[in-house]
Amino acid sequence: MKKAVLPKPLRGIIPPIITPLLDSNTLDVKSLEKLLEHILSGGVHGVFILGTTGELSSLSYRLRHEFVEHTCELVAGRVPVLVGITDTALAESIQLAQTAEKCGAAAVVAAAPYYFSLSQAELIRYYQQLADQSPLPLFLYNMPSHTKISLEPKSVKILTQHPNIIGIKDSSGNGVNFQLLQYQLKDNPDFSLLVGPEELTAEVVLLGAHGGINGGANMFPKLYVDLYEAALARDLDRLLPLHQRVMQISTNLYTVGSSQASYLQGVKCALSLMGICQNVLAEPLQPLPEKEQTIVRQYLQELNVMLPTNAAV
Amino acid sequence: MKKAVLPKPLRGIIPPIITPLLDSNTLDVKSLEKLLEHILSGGVHGVFILGTTGELSSLSYRLRHEFVEHTCELVAGRVPVLVGITDTALAESIQLAQTAEKCGAAAVVAAAPYYFSLSQAELIRYYQQLADQSPLPLFLYNMPSHTKISLEPKSVKILTQHPNIIGIKDSSGNGVNFQLLQYQLKDNPDFSLLVGPEELTAEVVLLGAHGGINGGANMFPKLYVDLYEAALARDLDRLLPLHQRVMQISTNLYTVGSSQASYLQGVKCALSLMGICQNVLAEPLQPLPEKEQTIVRQYLQELNVMLPTNAAV
Amino acid sequence: MKKAVLPKPLRGIIPPIITPLLDSNTLDVKSLEKLLEHILSGGVHGVFILGTTGELSSLSYRLRHEFVEHTCELVAGRVPVLVGITDTALAESIQLAQTAEKCGAAAVVAAAPYYFSLSQAELIRYYQQLADQSPLPLFLYNMPSHTKISLEPKSVKILTQHPNIIGIKDSSGNGVNFQLLQYQLKDNPDFSLLVGPEELTAEVVLLGAHGGINGGANMFPKLYVDLYEAALARDLDRLLPLHQRVMQISTNLYTVGSSQASYLQGVKCALSLMGICQNVLAEPLQPLPEKEQTIVRQYLQELNVMLPTNAAV
Amino acid sequence: MKKAVLPKPLRGIIPPIITPLLDSNTLDVKSLEKLLEHILSGGVHGVFILGTTGELSSLSYRLRHEFVEHTCELVAGRVPVLVGITDTALAESIQLAQTAEKCGAAAVVAAAPYYFSLSQAELIRYYQQLADQSPLPLFLYNMPSHTKISLEPKSVKILTQHPNIIGIKDSSGNGVNFQLLQYQLKDNPDFSLLVGPEELTAEVVLLGAHGGINGGANMFPKLYVDLYEAALARDLDRLLPLHQRVMQISTNLYTVGSSQASYLQGVKCALSLMGICQNVLAEPLQPLPEKEQTIVRQYLQELNVMLPTNAAV
């Protein structure tokens, strides 16, 4: 078991990888290997599994544990592995954290429990319990579009005081809250502030955030790494065309389907067209219909033409 | 293994029982036995486990399977057992349905998956898949306050055509949708239409619905059975004082806590004060604070005085 | 100026009338007269203007004041006139209440202000201010689907203590809250509890509510009056077929359009086909497209056949 | 009547000014003059009246028209005046636009109608109607927190084709939608893209947006003008400390009250403490309680110390 050291704070591009499947309940290990090599070749700074892009909630527990084992083995300590342990049952989250620790993952990531509605006080208490019991350091994961509760900046401030809570992935898309978060973290330089939506990576890194957990990096890892580096260097001349390309991907690939999961459908379809995995989503989600797959194929062809070097993608 | 015959349609009062716990991850089997005897002595027409009142989503899978086994064994075929298999992962729902079937449960009950947002078409497809694969007949469970999606009357109409879908528990509290549902089920006399919120049982049974899956029946089973029978008999003189008592319970017991789970906290606290179970909720929910437990005790004393016979409660 | 006496509590069927228009900003007085005679001939117990069915918020102030004047003159004291004064600007609400008083209306009706989000405490304060300054007694109007705030039962309880607040129209469709409201009003027999959605009139009047402010009574006033009387008499054999007819109207007429205003479009289209008014809605709403008007015509023909006597409708 | 030329696109900081009141229904013209001189001395690029910060919906129509007249007269063509005409009644919006035109305002601004729920298609149609009938060019105003409907990027794209629609103020705080908007406006260089929340002005101007309609500029106009200019110049060393100050204001001044209108309460309280206007809000909003006014006073004192020169603030 090889384990990567986790930098403090964790910086850069950490792709939230999709879960390659043969069917709803069977992992596709070969494709997982291909995907991991693809993204690692792009220079990414970590790998995040079992997030929303990984269809966390749709996977059986057996599959989730297997997925952790295979990923850690395949990554083999080259970059830190972050494992999503989001669940409505605390005991299941802890068990998954234990597997992650055993396999050599670097940290765990948890969104709010998403069946019962909690107050901010209840949510804080929940995270404290989870952090107390987790054998690995914990990243908060703010995902109100799916959990239906927002982790308020004031709550995050309280949670930063817990020694086992080391960062946050904010996927809310709420720019105001992100800036409020960043402002109040100004005296916590080791606490990692990472953004979910890739449309925001350029601007938040320019203003001081640490990086992005961006789904597009499943397909185009180097593009997002370049974007991150240009933003870090405050090189706006280099940054703006890269940001334009990210916006083009978002505008074209993530809205082909009419389902609310069109982003996920687009990513998985594109990866299958690129020969990296099967176009299989876990129930209750479905892959894009064939007609819309054709549209994705067209966009990919257009994008490829525009990409700096074909090899690196 | 004794198994009760499931009437077509299922009628009457089917308490959605709480899950008696020693701690977040340990079932309290002794209390489960006490609770089951308590409610069966009230004349209820079935038992529903692992619903929202049963804190379904907070329980580990091991515990859920155990709970099914113990309940079926303890009920021993005296009334039909309905098992909640609500989950975000289809494979886990099916596995629980298989355990339910093996143990002699009569049917399963499933709310919508509650992480990814689904359209009505996706939801219909999901339920069809679930019904295809479930070894037991399936009740739909409309619970938008927790799943954040409403099962529209038009979708229910389509799902009634599936031979393995035999009824619905509507916990939306949306009176208009309930009446629309009932109107369009007028030609499906075997499809069971049951209401969740006990505040509505009187009125919907008066207008023809089949009964209620009412949480208050954990504490006062006979009261709800009497209410159901008075409504069925259209005996408004008998019905109205019983309905008043139900409203008194709802008004006083379910709003003591300030949490959004105050209903659940109130029921579990009351049952613990009645000597039936421990006042333990699974994480992330917490029991009522001590000061509020005193308020519940007072209300119970007031209510007891008003209850027709102490013995039957 | 003739003014009807307002019973305490106000009981029965009070149609929330549509606003007959020649165009978005011109009242159709002739049609208003036809409509009023039509509904009064059905035996209704009052008239409510400038509610949601009256497209209150889409009308200019000049038109609202004109509408109050014409309605009061045409009704001429035969039944009480209730005037909707819902607005985001308190001063405009008061001015409209003054016009209503001057013209002989019996009471005013106000939903919550609907731009800024208010807490329950702020909402209570607002209603107290409005009731203090209104020259006519005030009905509360709970309309969360449009105002995006629900008037909680506990807030209503506080407001019942104001001498100038005399009733509530609850259009939430939330059956549980309606029952909680009714339970806590049990010691206020003079406070009028009226339901908005006609799908609920049968059940809530059976359990003791005072009546309905039901949009379908624009078209079929006698049907809703008959329904109310059967429910009041607890005559379920008479009630159920009338309730079925109400559900048939709701199921068929209010969902022809795909817009969220399909109820309003359906009512106005039906009234125009019945020769009572033009099929004109105020901006931003639009009438049903022609193809859907044909569907409404078909339903009306079906319904007419089933209606007890053509004359009374 | 002096009228400023409206640049294409409009750029810079355009404060959405508060409405100075003597009471809920009486304009405070003296304070209006003080406020306008205060903000114009800070170098702002325009003035926006009757936005959300201006409590648009709470003001009577008479007052709104008066306010337009006085503002235009006092500004006297020094900068463009933008007039909010947001309303639920199209006829009232048009009338206000006519007054604005007559008085020499440069443009009008309208959020979505906020009582009836509209589809995107209905909203597009509404804006087209409004733009057709408005005598002044129209800015779209996306304000979903208050109107409860979001103007989708795809809808904006369609509306940019209307010759009388010249820009958008996006106050959604949704960073992803803002970037999507900007990306699809890349071929419309004359269409003005302005951001509402001041927390986002730095980052969106860095990436190419045209400026901000920022409430804090009521108090500190020069700070926001400096921030805008630093962002425009891509001078991050100058920009970041200014952005920090904006975040400090947001963090401290806008959350003193517990009401959802705490931002508005904070701004008006601060302005009253600075001697610029009375601390009077229009019903249904209330000023901050006295205890919280003290907190605002303290923050202002702290902020003043940090501000570059007292004079310019």
Short mmCIF file of N, CA, C and O in Angstrom, two decimals, chain B residues 110-168:
data_model
loop_
_atom_site.label_atom_id
_atom_site.label_comp_id
_atom_site.label_asym_id
_atom_site.label_seq_id
_atom_site.Cartn_x
_atom_site.Cartn_y
_atom_site.Cartn_z
N ALA B 110 -41.73 2.05 -1.08
CA ALA B 110 -40.55 2.82 -1.48
C ALA B 110 -40.91 4.26 -1.85
O ALA B 110 -41.76 4.50 -2.70
N ALA B 111 -40.20 5.20 -1.21
CA ALA B 111 -40.26 6.60 -1.64
C ALA B 111 -39.28 6.79 -2.79
O ALA B 111 -38.50 5.90 -3.12
N ALA B 112 -39.32 7.95 -3.40
CA ALA B 112 -38.43 8.26 -4.53
C ALA B 112 -36.98 8.31 -4.06
O ALA B 112 -36.71 8.66 -2.91
N PRO B 113 -36.03 7.97 -4.95
CA PRO B 113 -34.62 8.18 -4.60
C PRO B 113 -34.40 9.67 -4.36
O PRO B 113 -35.01 10.50 -5.04
N TYR B 114 -33.55 10.02 -3.41
CA TYR B 114 -33.57 11.39 -2.89
C TYR B 114 -32.24 12.11 -2.95
O TYR B 114 -31.99 12.99 -2.13
N TYR B 115 -31.38 11.78 -3.90
CA TYR B 115 -30.16 12.59 -4.06
C TYR B 115 -30.21 13.31 -5.41
O TYR B 115 -30.30 14.52 -5.46
N PHE B 116 -30.22 12.55 -6.48
CA PHE B 116 -30.36 13.17 -7.80
C PHE B 116 -31.82 13.58 -8.02
O PHE B 116 -32.73 12.86 -7.65
N SER B 117 -32.01 14.74 -8.64
CA SER B 117 -33.37 15.19 -8.97
C SER B 117 -33.83 14.47 -10.23
O SER B 117 -33.13 14.49 -11.24
N LEU B 118 -34.99 13.89 -10.16
CA LEU B 118 -35.52 13.16 -11.32
C LEU B 118 -36.74 13.89 -11.88
O LEU B 118 -37.47 14.55 -11.15
N SER B 119 -36.95 13.73 -13.16
CA SER B 119 -38.20 14.18 -13.77
C SER B 119 -39.27 13.13 -13.46
O SER B 119 -38.97 12.03 -13.00
N GLN B 120 -40.54 13.47 -13.75
CA GLN B 120 -41.60 12.48 -13.53
C GLN B 120 -41.36 11.25 -14.41
O GLN B 120 -41.58 10.12 -13.97
N ALA B 121 -40.88 11.44 -15.63
CA ALA B 121 -40.64 10.29 -16.51
C ALA B 121 -39.55 9.38 -15.93
O ALA B 121 -39.67 8.15 -15.95
N GLU B 122 -38.50 10.00 -15.41
CA GLU B 122 -37.42 9.20 -14.81
C GLU B 122 -37.91 8.48 -13.55
O GLU B 122 -37.51 7.34 -13.27
N LEU B 123 -38.79 9.15 -12.82
CA LEU B 123 -39.31 8.55 -11.59
C LEU B 123 -40.21 7.35 -11.92
O LEU B 123 -40.15 6.31 -11.26
N ILE B 124 -41.02 7.51 -12.93
CA ILE B 124 -41.89 6.41 -13.36
C ILE B 124 -41.04 5.20 -13.77
O ILE B 124 -41.28 4.07 -13.35
N ARG B 125 -40.03 5.46 -14.57
CA ARG B 125 -39.13 4.40 -15.01
C ARG B 125 -38.47 3.71 -13.82
O ARG B 125 -38.35 2.48 -13.77
N TYR B 126 -38.04 4.51 -12.86
CA TYR B 126 -37.41 3.95 -11.66
C TYR B 126 -38.36 2.99 -10.93
O TYR B 126 -37.99 1.89 -10.54
N TYR B 127 -39.59 3.45 -10.74
CA TYR B 127 -40.55 2.60 -10.01
C TYR B 127 -40.88 1.34 -10.80
O TYR B 127 -41.11 0.28 -10.22
N GLN B 128 -40.92 1.46 -12.10
CA GLN B 128 -41.19 0.26 -12.91
C GLN B 128 -40.06 -0.75 -12.75
O GLN B 128 -40.31 -1.95 -12.58
N GLN B 129 -38.84 -0.26 -12.76
CA GLN B 129 -37.67 -1.14 -12.54
C GLN B 129 -37.78 -1.83 -11.18
O GLN B 129 -37.55 -3.02 -11.03
N LEU B 130 -38.07 -1.02 -10.17
CA LEU B 130 -38.13 -1.54 -8.81
C LEU B 130 -39.23 -2.59 -8.71
O LEU B 130 -39.04 -3.66 -8.12
N ALA B 131 -40.39 -2.30 -9.28
CA ALA B 131 -41.51 -3.23 -9.22
C ALA B 131 -41.21 -4.51 -9.99
O ALA B 131 -41.60 -5.61 -9.57
N ASP B 132 -40.52 -4.38 -11.10
CA ASP B 132 -40.12 -5.56 -11.87
C ASP B 132 -39.25 -6.49 -11.03
O ASP B 132 -39.38 -7.71 -11.10
N GLN B 133 -38.35 -5.91 -10.28
CA GLN B 133 -37.34 -6.72 -9.59
C GLN B 133 -37.72 -7.10 -8.18
O GLN B 133 -37.07 -7.96 -7.57
N SER B 134 -38.75 -6.48 -7.63
CA SER B 134 -39.09 -6.78 -6.23
C SER B 134 -39.87 -8.09 -6.13
O SER B 134 -40.84 -8.30 -6.85
N PRO B 135 -39.45 -8.98 -5.23
CA PRO B 135 -40.17 -10.24 -5.06
C PRO B 135 -41.49 -10.06 -4.30
O PRO B 135 -42.29 -10.99 -4.25
N LEU B 136 -41.72 -8.88 -3.74
CA LEU B 136 -42.97 -8.61 -3.03
C LEU B 136 -43.70 -7.46 -3.71
O LEU B 136 -43.07 -6.61 -4.33
N PRO B 137 -45.02 -7.41 -3.56
CA PRO B 137 -45.76 -6.29 -4.14
C PRO B 137 -45.31 -4.97 -3.51
O PRO B 137 -44.88 -4.94 -2.35
N LEU B 138 -45.44 -3.91 -4.28
CA LEU B 138 -44.86 -2.62 -3.93
C LEU B 138 -45.92 -1.55 -3.69
O LEU B 138 -46.84 -1.39 -4.49
N PHE B 139 -45.76 -0.82 -2.58
CA PHE B 139 -46.53 0.40 -2.36
C PHE B 139 -45.66 1.60 -2.72
O PHE B 139 -44.50 1.67 -2.29
N LEU B 140 -46.21 2.54 -3.46
CA LEU B 140 -45.54 3.83 -3.68
C LEU B 140 -45.64 4.63 -2.39
O LEU B 140 -46.56 4.45 -1.60
N TYR B 141 -44.70 5.54 -2.22
CA TYR B 141 -44.67 6.35 -0.99
C TYR B 141 -44.30 7.77 -1.42
O TYR B 141 -43.18 8.03 -1.83
N ASN B 142 -45.28 8.65 -1.37
CA ASN B 142 -45.07 10.03 -1.80
C ASN B 142 -44.69 10.87 -0.59
O ASN B 142 -45.50 11.07 0.31
N MET B 143 -43.45 11.35 -0.55
CA MET B 143 -42.92 12.01 0.65
C MET B 143 -42.07 13.21 0.25
O MET B 143 -40.87 13.29 0.55
N PRO B 144 -42.70 14.19 -0.46
CA PRO B 144 -41.89 15.28 -1.04
C PRO B 144 -41.13 16.13 -0.02
O PRO B 144 -40.10 16.70 -0.38
N SER B 145 -41.62 16.22 1.22
CA SER B 145 -40.89 17.06 2.19
C SER B 145 -39.48 16.50 2.44
O SER B 145 -38.58 17.24 2.79
N HIS B 146 -39.29 15.22 2.24
CA HIS B 146 -37.98 14.62 2.49
C HIS B 146 -37.25 14.23 1.21
O HIS B 146 -36.03 14.31 1.14
N THR B 147 -37.99 13.77 0.20
CA THR B 147 -37.31 13.36 -1.04
C THR B 147 -37.14 14.54 -1.99
O THR B 147 -36.40 14.45 -2.95
N LYS B 148 -37.85 15.63 -1.74
CA LYS B 148 -37.81 16.85 -2.57
C LYS B 148 -38.34 16.61 -3.98
O LYS B 148 -38.07 17.38 -4.88
N ILE B 149 -39.09 15.56 -4.17
CA ILE B 149 -39.80 15.38 -5.43
C ILE B 149 -41.18 14.84 -5.11
O ILE B 149 -41.33 13.99 -4.24
N SER B 150 -42.18 15.36 -5.83
CA SER B 150 -43.54 14.90 -5.63
C SER B 150 -43.91 13.93 -6.72
O SER B 150 -43.62 14.14 -7.90
N LEU B 151 -44.53 12.85 -6.32
CA LEU B 151 -45.05 11.86 -7.27
C LEU B 151 -46.40 12.39 -7.74
O LEU B 151 -47.38 12.35 -6.99
N GLU B 152 -46.45 12.93 -8.95
CA GLU B 152 -47.67 13.58 -9.43
C GLU B 152 -48.81 12.57 -9.64
O GLU B 152 -48.55 11.42 -10.03
N PRO B 153 -50.06 13.01 -9.44
CA PRO B 153 -51.19 12.10 -9.68
C PRO B 153 -51.13 11.42 -11.05
O PRO B 153 -51.42 10.23 -11.17
N LYS B 154 -50.71 12.17 -12.08
CA LYS B 154 -50.64 11.56 -13.42
C LYS B 154 -49.62 10.43 -13.48
O LYS B 154 -49.81 9.45 -14.21
N SER B 155 -48.53 10.57 -12.73
CA SER B 155 -47.52 9.51 -12.70
C SER B 155 -48.06 8.29 -11.97
O SER B 155 -47.83 7.14 -12.38
N VAL B 156 -48.77 8.52 -10.89
CA VAL B 156 -49.35 7.40 -10.14
C VAL B 156 -50.30 6.63 -11.05
O VAL B 156 -50.30 5.39 -11.07
N LYS B 157 -51.07 7.37 -11.83
CA LYS B 157 -52.02 6.70 -12.73
C LYS B 157 -51.29 5.71 -13.64
O LYS B 157 -51.75 4.58 -13.83
N ILE B 158 -50.19 6.14 -14.21
CA ILE B 158 -49.42 5.25 -15.09
C ILE B 158 -48.91 4.04 -14.31
O ILE B 158 -48.97 2.90 -14.77
N LEU B 159 -48.44 4.29 -13.10
CA LEU B 159 -47.84 3.20 -12.30
C LEU B 159 -48.88 2.20 -11.80
O LEU B 159 -48.54 1.04 -11.53
N THR B 160 -50.14 2.61 -11.69
CA THR B 160 -51.16 1.65 -11.24
C THR B 160 -51.30 0.50 -12.23
O THR B 160 -51.84 -0.55 -11.89
N GLN B 161 -50.83 0.71 -13.46
CA GLN B 161 -50.96 -0.35 -14.46
C GLN B 161 -49.94 -1.47 -14.27
O GLN B 161 -50.06 -2.53 -14.87
N HIS B 162 -48.94 -1.24 -13.43
CA HIS B 162 -47.95 -2.30 -13.20
C HIS B 162 -48.54 -3.32 -12.23
O HIS B 162 -49.01 -2.97 -11.15
N PRO B 163 -48.50 -4.60 -12.59
CA PRO B 163 -49.18 -5.61 -11.75
C PRO B 163 -48.60 -5.75 -10.35
O PRO B 163 -49.28 -6.22 -9.45
N ASN B 164 -47.35 -5.35 -10.16
CA ASN B 164 -46.73 -5.51 -8.84
C ASN B 164 -46.80 -4.24 -8.00
O ASN B 164 -46.20 -4.18 -6.93
N ILE B 165 -47.49 -3.22 -8.48
CA ILE B 165 -47.68 -1.99 -7.68
C ILE B 165 -49.13 -1.97 -7.21
O ILE B 165 -50.04 -1.97 -8.03
N ILE B 166 -49.31 -2.00 -5.89
CA ILE B 166 -50.66 -2.27 -5.37
C ILE B 166 -51.24 -1.17 -4.50
O ILE B 166 -52.37 -1.29 -4.02
N GLY B 167 -50.49 -0.09 -4.31
CA GLY B 167 -51.08 0.96 -3.48
C GLY B 167 -50.13 2.11 -3.32
O GLY B 167 -49.02 2.12 -3.85
N ILE B 168 -50.58 3.14 -2.60
CA ILE B 168 -49.75 4.31 -2.35
C ILE B 168 -50.01 4.85 -0.96
O ILE B 168 -51.14 4.87 -0.47
#
